[in-house]
Every structure is written in C-alpha cells, then in structure tokens.
Coordinates of C-alpha atoms in Angstrom, one line a residue:
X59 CA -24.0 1.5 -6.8
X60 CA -24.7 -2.3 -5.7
X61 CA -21.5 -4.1 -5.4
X62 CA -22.4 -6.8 -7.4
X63 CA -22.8 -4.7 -10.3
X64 CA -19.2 -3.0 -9.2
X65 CA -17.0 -6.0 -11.3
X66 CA -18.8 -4.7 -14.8
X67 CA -19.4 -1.2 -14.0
X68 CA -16.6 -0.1 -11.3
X69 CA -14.8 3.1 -11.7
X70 CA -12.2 3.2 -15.1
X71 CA -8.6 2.1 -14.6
X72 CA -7.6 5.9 -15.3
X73 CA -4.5 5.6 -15.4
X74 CA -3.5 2.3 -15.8
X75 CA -1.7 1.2 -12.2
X76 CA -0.3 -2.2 -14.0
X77 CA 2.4 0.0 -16.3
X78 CA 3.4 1.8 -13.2
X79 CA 4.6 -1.7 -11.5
X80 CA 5.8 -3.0 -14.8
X81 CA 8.3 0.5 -14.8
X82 CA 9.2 -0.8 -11.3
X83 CA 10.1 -3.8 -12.5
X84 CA 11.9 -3.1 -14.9
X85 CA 13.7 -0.4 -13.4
X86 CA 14.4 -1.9 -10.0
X87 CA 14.4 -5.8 -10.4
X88 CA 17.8 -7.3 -11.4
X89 CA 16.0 -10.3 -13.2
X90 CA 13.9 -7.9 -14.7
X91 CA 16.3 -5.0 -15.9
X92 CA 17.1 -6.7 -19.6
X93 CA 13.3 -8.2 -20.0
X94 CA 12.8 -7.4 -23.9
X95 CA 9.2 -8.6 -22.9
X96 CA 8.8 -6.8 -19.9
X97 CA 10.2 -3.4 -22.2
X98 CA 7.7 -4.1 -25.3
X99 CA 4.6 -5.0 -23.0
X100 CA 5.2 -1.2 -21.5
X101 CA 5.8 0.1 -25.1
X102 CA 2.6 -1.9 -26.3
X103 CA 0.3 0.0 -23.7
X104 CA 2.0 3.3 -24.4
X105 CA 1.4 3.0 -28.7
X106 CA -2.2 1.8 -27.9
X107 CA -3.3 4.6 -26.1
X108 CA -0.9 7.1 -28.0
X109 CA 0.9 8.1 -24.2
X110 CA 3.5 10.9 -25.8
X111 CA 4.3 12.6 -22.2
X112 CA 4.4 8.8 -20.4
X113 CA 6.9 8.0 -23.3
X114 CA 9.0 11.0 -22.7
X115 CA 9.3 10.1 -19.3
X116 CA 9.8 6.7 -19.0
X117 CA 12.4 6.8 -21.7
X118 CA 14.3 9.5 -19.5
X119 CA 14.0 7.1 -16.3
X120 CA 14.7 3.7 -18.0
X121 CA 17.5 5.2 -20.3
X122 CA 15.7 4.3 -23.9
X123 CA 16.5 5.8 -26.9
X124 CA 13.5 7.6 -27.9
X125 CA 12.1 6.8 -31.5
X126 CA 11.6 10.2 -32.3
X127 CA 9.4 9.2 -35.4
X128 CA 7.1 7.3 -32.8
X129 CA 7.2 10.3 -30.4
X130 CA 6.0 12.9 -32.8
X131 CA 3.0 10.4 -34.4
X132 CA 1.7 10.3 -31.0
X133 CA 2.4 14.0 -30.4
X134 CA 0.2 14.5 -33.7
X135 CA -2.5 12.5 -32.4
X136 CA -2.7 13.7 -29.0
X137 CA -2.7 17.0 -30.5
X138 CA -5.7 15.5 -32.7
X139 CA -7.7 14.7 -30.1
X140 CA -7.5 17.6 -27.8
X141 CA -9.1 19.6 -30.4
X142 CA -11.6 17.3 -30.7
X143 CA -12.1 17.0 -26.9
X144 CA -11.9 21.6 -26.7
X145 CA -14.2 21.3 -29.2
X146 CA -16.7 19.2 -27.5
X147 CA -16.4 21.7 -24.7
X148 CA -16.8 24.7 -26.0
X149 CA -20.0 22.8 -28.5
X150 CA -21.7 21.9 -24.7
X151 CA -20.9 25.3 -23.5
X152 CA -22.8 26.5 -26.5
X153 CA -25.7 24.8 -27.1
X154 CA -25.6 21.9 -24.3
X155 CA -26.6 22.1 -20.4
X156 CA -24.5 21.9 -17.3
X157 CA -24.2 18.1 -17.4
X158 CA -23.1 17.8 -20.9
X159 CA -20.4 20.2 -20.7
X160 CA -19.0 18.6 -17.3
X161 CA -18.9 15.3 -19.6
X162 CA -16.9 16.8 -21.9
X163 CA -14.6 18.7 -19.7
X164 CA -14.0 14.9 -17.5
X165 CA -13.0 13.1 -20.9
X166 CA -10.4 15.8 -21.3
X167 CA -8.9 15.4 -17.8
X168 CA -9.4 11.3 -18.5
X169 CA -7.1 11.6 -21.7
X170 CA -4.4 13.6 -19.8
X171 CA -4.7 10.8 -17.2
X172 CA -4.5 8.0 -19.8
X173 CA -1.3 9.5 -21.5
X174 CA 0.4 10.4 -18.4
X175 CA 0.9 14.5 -18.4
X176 CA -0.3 14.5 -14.7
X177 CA 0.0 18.3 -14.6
X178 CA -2.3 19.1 -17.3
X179 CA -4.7 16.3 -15.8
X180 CA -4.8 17.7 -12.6
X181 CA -5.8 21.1 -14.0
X182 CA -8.5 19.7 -16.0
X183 CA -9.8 17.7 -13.2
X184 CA -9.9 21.3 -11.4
X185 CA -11.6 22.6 -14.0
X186 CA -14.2 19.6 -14.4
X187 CA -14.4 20.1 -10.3
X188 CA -16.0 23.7 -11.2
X189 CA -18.6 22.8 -13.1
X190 CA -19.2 19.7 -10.9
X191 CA -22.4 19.4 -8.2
X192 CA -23.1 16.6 -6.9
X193 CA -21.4 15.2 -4.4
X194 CA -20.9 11.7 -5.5
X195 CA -19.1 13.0 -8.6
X196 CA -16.9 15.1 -6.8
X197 CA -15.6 12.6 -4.9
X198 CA -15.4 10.3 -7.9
X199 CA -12.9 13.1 -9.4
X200 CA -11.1 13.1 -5.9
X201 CA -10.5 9.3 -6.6
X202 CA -9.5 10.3 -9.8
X203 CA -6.4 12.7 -8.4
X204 CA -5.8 10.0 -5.9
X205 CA -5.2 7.6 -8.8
X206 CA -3.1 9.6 -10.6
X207 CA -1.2 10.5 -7.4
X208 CA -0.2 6.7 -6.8
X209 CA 0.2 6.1 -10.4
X210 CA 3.1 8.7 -10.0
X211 CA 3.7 7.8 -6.2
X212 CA 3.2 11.7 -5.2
X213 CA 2.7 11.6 -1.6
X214 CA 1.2 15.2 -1.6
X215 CA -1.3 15.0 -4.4
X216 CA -2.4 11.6 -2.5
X217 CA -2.5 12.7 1.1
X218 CA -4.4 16.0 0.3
X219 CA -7.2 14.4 -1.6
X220 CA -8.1 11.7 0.8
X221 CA -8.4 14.2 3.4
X222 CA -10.3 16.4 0.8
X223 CA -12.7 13.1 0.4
X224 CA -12.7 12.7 4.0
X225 CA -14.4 16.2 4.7
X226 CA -16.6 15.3 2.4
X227 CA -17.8 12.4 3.5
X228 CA -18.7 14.4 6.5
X229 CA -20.9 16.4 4.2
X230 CA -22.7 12.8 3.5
X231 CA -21.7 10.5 0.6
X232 CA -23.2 6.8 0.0
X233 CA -21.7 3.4 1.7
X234 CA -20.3 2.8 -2.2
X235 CA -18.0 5.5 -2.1
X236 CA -17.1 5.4 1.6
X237 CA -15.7 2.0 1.5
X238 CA -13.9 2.5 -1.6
X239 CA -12.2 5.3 0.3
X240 CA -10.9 2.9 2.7
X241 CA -9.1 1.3 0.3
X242 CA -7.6 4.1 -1.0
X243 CA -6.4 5.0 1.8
X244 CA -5.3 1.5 3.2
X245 CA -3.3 1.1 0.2
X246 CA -1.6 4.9 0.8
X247 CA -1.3 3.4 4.5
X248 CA 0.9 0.5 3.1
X249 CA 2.6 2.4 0.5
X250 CA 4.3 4.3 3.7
X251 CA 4.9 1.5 6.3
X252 CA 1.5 3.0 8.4
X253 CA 0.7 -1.1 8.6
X254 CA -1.9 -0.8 11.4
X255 CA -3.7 1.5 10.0
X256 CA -3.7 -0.3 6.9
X257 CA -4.5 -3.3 7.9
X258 CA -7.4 -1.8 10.0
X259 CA -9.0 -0.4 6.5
X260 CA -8.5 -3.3 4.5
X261 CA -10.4 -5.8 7.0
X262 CA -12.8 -2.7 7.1
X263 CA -12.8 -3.6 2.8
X264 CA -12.7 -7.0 3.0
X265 CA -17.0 -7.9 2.6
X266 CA -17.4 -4.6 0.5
X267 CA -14.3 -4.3 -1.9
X268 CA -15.2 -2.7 -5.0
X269 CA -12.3 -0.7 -6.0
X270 CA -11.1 -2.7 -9.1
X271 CA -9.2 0.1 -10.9
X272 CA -6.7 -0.5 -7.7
X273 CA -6.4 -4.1 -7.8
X274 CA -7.9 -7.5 -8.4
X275 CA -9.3 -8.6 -5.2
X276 CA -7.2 -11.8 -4.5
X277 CA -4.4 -9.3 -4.7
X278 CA -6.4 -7.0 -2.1
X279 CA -6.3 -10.4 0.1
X280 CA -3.0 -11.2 -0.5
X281 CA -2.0 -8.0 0.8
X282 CA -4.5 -7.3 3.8
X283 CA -3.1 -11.4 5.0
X284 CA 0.3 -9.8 4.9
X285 CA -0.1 -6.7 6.6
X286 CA -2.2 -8.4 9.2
X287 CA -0.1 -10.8 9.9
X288 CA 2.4 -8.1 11.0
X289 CA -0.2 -5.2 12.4
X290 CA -2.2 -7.5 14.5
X291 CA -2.1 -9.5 17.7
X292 CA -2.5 -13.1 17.8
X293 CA -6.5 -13.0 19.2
X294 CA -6.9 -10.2 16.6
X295 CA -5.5 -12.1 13.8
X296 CA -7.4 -15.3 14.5
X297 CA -11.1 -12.8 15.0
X298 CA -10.5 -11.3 11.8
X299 CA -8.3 -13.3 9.6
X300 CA -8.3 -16.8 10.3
X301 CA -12.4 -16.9 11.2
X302 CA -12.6 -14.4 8.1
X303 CA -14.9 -16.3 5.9
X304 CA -14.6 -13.6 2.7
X305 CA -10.4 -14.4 3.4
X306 CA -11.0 -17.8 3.6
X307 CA -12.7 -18.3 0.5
X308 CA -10.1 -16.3 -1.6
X309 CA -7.3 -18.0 -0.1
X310 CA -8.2 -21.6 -1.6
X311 CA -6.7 -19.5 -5.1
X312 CA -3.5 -18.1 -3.6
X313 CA -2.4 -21.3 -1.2
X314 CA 0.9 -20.6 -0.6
X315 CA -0.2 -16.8 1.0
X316 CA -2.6 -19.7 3.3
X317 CA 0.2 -21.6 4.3
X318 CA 2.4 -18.8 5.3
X319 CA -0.4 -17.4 7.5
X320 CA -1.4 -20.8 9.0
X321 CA 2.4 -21.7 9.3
X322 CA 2.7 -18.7 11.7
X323 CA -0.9 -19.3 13.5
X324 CA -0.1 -22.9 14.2
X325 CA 3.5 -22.8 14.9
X326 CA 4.8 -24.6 12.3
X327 CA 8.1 -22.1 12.6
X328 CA 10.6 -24.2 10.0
X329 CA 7.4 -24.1 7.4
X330 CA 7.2 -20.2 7.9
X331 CA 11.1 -19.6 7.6
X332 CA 10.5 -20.8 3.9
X333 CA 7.3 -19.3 3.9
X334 CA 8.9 -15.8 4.8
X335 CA 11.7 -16.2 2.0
X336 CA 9.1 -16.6 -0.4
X337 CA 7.0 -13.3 0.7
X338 CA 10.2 -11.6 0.8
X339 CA 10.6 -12.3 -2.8
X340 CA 7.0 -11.0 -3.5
X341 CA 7.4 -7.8 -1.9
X342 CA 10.8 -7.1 -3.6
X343 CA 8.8 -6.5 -6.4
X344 CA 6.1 -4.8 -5.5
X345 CA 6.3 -0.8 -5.9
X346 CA 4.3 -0.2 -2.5
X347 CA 6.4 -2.6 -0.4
X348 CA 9.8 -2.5 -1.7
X349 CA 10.5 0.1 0.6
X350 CA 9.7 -1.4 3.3
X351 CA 10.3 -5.1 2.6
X352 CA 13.7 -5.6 5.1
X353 CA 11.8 -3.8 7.9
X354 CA 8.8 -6.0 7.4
X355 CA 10.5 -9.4 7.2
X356 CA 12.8 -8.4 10.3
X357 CA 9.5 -7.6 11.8
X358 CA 7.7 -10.7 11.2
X359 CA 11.2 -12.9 12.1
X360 CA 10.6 -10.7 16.1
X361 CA 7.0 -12.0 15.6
X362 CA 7.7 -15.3 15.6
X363 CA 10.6 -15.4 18.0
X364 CA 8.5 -13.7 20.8
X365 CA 5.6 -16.7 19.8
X366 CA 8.0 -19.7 20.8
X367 CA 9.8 -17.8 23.6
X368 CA 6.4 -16.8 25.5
X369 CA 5.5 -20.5 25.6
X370 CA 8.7 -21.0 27.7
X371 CA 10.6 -19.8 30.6
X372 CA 13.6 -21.4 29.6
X373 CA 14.6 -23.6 26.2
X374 CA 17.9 -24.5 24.4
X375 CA 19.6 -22.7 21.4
X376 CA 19.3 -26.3 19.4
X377 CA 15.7 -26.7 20.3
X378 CA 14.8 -23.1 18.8
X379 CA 17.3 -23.7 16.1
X380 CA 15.6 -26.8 15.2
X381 CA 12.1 -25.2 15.5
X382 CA 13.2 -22.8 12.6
X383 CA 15.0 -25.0 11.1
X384 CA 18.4 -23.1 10.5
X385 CA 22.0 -23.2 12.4
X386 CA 22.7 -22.6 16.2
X387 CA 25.3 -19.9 15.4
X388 CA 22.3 -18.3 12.9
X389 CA 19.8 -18.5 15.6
X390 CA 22.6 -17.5 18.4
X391 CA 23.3 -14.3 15.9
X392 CA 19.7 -13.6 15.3
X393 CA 18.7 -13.5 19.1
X394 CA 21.5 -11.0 20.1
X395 CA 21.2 -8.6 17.8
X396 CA 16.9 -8.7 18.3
X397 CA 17.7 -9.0 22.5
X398 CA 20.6 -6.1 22.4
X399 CA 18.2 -3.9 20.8
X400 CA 15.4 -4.4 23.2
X401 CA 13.2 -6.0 20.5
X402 CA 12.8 -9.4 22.5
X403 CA 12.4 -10.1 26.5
X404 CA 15.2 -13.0 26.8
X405 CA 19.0 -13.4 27.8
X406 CA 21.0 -16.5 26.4
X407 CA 23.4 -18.8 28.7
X408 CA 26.4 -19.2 25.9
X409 CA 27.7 -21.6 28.1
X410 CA 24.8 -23.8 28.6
X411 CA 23.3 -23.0 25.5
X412 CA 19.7 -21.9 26.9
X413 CA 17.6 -18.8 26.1
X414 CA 15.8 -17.9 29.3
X415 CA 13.0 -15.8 28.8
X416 CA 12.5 -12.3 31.1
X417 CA 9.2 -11.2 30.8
X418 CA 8.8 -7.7 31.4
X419 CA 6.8 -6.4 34.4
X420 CA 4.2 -4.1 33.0
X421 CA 2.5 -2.1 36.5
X422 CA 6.9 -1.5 37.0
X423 CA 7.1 0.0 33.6
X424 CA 3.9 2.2 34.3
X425 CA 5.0 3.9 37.2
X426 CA 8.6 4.2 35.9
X427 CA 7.0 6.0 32.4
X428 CA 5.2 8.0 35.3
X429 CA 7.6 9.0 37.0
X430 CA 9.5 9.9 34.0
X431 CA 6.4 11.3 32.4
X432 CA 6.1 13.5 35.8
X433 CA 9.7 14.9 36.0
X434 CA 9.1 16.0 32.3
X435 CA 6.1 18.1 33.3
X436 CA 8.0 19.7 36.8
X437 CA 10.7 20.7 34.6
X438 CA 8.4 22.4 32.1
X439 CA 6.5 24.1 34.4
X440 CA 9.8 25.4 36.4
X441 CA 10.8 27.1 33.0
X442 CA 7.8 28.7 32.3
X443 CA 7.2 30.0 35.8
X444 CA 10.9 31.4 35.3
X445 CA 9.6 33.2 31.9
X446 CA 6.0 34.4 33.7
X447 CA 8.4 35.9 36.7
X448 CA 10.4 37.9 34.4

C-alpha cells in the first residue's frame, strides 16, 4: 500500500492502545490514581464500544465497583451482536465464496479484540487464519495478535507472532508490511529494555513509518530520539539522528525532546541535567518504559559523565560540578558509586579534589579475556577427556 495513503487507510486501531496507557495511568501514577477524568474517559470508550469483558477486568484491577446494570446491557448487546456476526458466517458459508466468509469470520475476531476478551479473539483469529490465503492477510492477522498481545502486555502471545511474521517474510511479503514489522518489533524491543535493537529498527522506520494503530509518529520520534540517545555511539548518533532529516523535521513540534538531544550532543551538561528530569518524568508514565525508567536515566547520567571525562586527563570535582550544575558532595557521590562499580574509567583525589581519568588499555584487556577465554576451554576439554577415558 503507498505510504502516503497509509494516514487514511492504515491498519484499524484494534484494540484501542490509548485505554491500555490510560489504565496505566491510572493504576500506577500517584497524580493520576483519583483522576475522575482520567476514570470516565476509560468508562466513555468502554460504554461506546459496549467492552463487557474489558469492564470486568479493569474493574477487578482498578478496584471499581461494577454497575452491574451497566455490565449486563453490554452483556445483552455483545450477546446481540455475536449472533449477528455467527450468522454472517454461517450465511457466507452457505451461499457466499471463500473471501466473504473470511470477512465475516475477521469481524468476529475484530469485535472480541475491540471489547477486550483476548482469548476468544485469539481463537477467532485462528479460525479466520484457516480460511485465510494470501500471504499479505496473514500477516495482517499476525499484526493483529501482536496488537492484542501489547494491548495486554503478554510477552508470549507477542514474541511468538513476530517470529511467526518473520518466517514469513522469508516466504516473501511486500516493503509495506516489512517495515511495519520493524516497528512492531522495535517497540516489543523497548517494551523489554533490548534498546539497541530497538533503536536499530526504529531508525530502520523512521522514512517509512506507517504503523498508526501503534502510535502517532511524533510519538514514534520522540521515542526512537530517546532510545538513541542511549543505544548509540556519539558518531552513530550524529549519522543517524542529528543529520536525520525525517527527525529533524518532526522535532521543530516536540522542542523540548530537541533540546535534550542537542543538550547532550553539544555538551551543554547543566541544560541536560534538567533536560533528563524532565524525560524521567515522561517515561514514569509511559506503560513500555516505566520498567525500565531508573536504569535508563542512570544510564544516560554514565553517558554523559564518560563525554566530559574523555575530554580530560585530569579536572576538579568543582569544575564537573559546575558543568552539571549540581553540588560537589552530589557529583563526589555520583562518581563513586559509577567508578566503584566499574561503570566509568576515573579515580578521584579527595584531597585535592581532582578526578583523574584512567583510560583503559584495550590490546591488555584482549589478551587478558584471552587468556581467560583459553583457560576456560583447557579446563573443558580436561573434563571431557576424563569422561571419553572412562
């Protein structure tokens, strides 16, 4: 399909990925937990589209008190409109061809999707899969399970259909559906702290995202800017990030994601402190990265550290306090624990205040990780000699 016919016609938002962050929200985030709005906009979605099983679930998980009289209207119409939809099936497998009862059979698994009983969709989509040939369709039912699988965050419904649309890209499959799989599978990437691999399919994305029932695309930015910033190396990030036209453009709309990246690229290390505070914030509450929001920024803070101390053999606590703009004992705190665990090549003089950088000797690590590497292999080989001789 021609991406710029992708906006109007992309795949549906089945199921609906915004109600799954707004449960987040409102079941993780403190300023979020007593938002009447936040609680009515979830309800509003789940009376429009008659959601019974979502309903029963989320009112289990946010502690509601269900409105039975609501529950069993939207029982009655659920019930409604499976007949309807069984009846459309078994009509097309009456009177109608192939195609019109594979139509009939994907609406059904589309309305189990929509109202959130995941199990029953997942058997319908099964079922649908049966009666499915081409290939482009099957995968487009594969993106479908995928959907619901992050919709639900079920790692295993997830990982086992991207590598089912993997195979069968190998099969073929057009440029449409193979770089819509890449952000599907960046995002799954993300969603469990793989960030080089993510960030390696989302630049991939960047000139041919189409995959609208995920995200918008200046969210898709947002979050390929902030994985990069982390997955790459500085040469790397400048190629494909800072020289990335498609970026570039979309970042004029979210400025203060620009500033935190060009904050970083230029040095401006105080400016990215704040910068860094703020993306904390932002990843708090968002239901891929919340898991992994501490590990990030603590990653990013190494980042940054290692980019002022490889300019310098030597410098003072004040001058690299000052740079960051916080407190000596802060930055004196900081470097320890980051040195002590091996995370950054320096040593600090506590009595003349001065960091001195030791850069690692790479060829010595080498033949040391041979050597080690090499005892490894003598000792294995010594035990199965011992096991061959018996």
């Amino acid at each position: 399909m021609p991406i710029e016919n992708m906006e109007e016609e992309g795949l549906k938002k089945i199921p609906d990925l915004r109600i799954a962050q707004w449960k987040f929200e409102l079941q993780s985030i403190d300023r979020v937990k007593n938002d009447a709005g936040m609680k009515e906009k979830i309800l509003t979605e789940i009376k429009n589209h008659k959601m019974a099983p979502l309903y029963q679930l989320y009112a289990k998980d946010l502690n509601w008190t269900v409105d039975k009289s609501l529950l069993d209207s939207m029982k009655e119409d659920n019930a409604k409109t499976l007949k309807e939809l069984e009846e459309a099936i078994k009509d097309a497998e009456e009177n109608l061809g192939e195609s019109e009862l594979r139509e009939a059979l994907l609406k059904k698994a589309e309305f189990f999707a929509v109202i959130g009983d995941k199990k029953a969709a997942l058997e319908a989509v099964r079922k649908t899969n049966e009666k499915t040939v081409g290939l482009g369709n099957r995968m487009d039912l594969v993106f479908l399970q995928i959907r619901i699988g992050l919709f639900f965050m079920d790692h295993e419904i997830i990982k086992n259909n991207i590598e089912k649309a993997k195979e069968m890209l190998e099969e073929g499959g057009d440029w449409d559906r193979r770089n819509r799989l890449k952000v599907y599978e960046g995002l799954y990437a993300m969603s469990v702290r793989d960030f080089k691999k993510a960030a390696n399919l989302f630049l991939d994305g960047v000139s041919t995202f189409t995959s609208y029932e995920l995200m918008d695309y200046v969210k898709f930015v947002e979050y390929t800017v902030h994985i990069s910033m982390l997955a790459l190396d500085r040469s790397d990030l400048h190629k494909n990030v800072i020289k990335g036209s498609e970026i570039l453009e979309v970042l004029h709309q979210i400025p203060e994601v620009n500033q935190y990246l060009f904050s970083l690229y230029n040095c401006q290390y105080a400016q990215f402190f704040q910068c860094l505070s703020r993306v904390e914030g932002v990843l708090k509450e968002d239901r891929y990265m919340a898991p992994h929001y501490a590990f990030y920024v603590r990653e990013m803070k190494i980042k940054a550290y290692a980019q002022l101390l490889e300019s310098y053999r030597s410098l003072t606590l004040k001058y690299m306090a000052d740079a960051f703009g916080v407190t000596e004992e802060y930055m004196d705190s900081e470097l320890c624990r980051f040195i002590a665990s091996g995370r950054l090549h320096a040593k600090i003089d506590k009595v003349g205040g001065i960091v001195i950088t030791n850069r690692p000797d790479v060829k010595n690590a080498q033949y040391q990780n041979c050597i080690k590497q090499g005892d490894l292999l003598l000792n294995r080989v010594q035990k199965l000699s011992r096991v061959i001789n018996i």
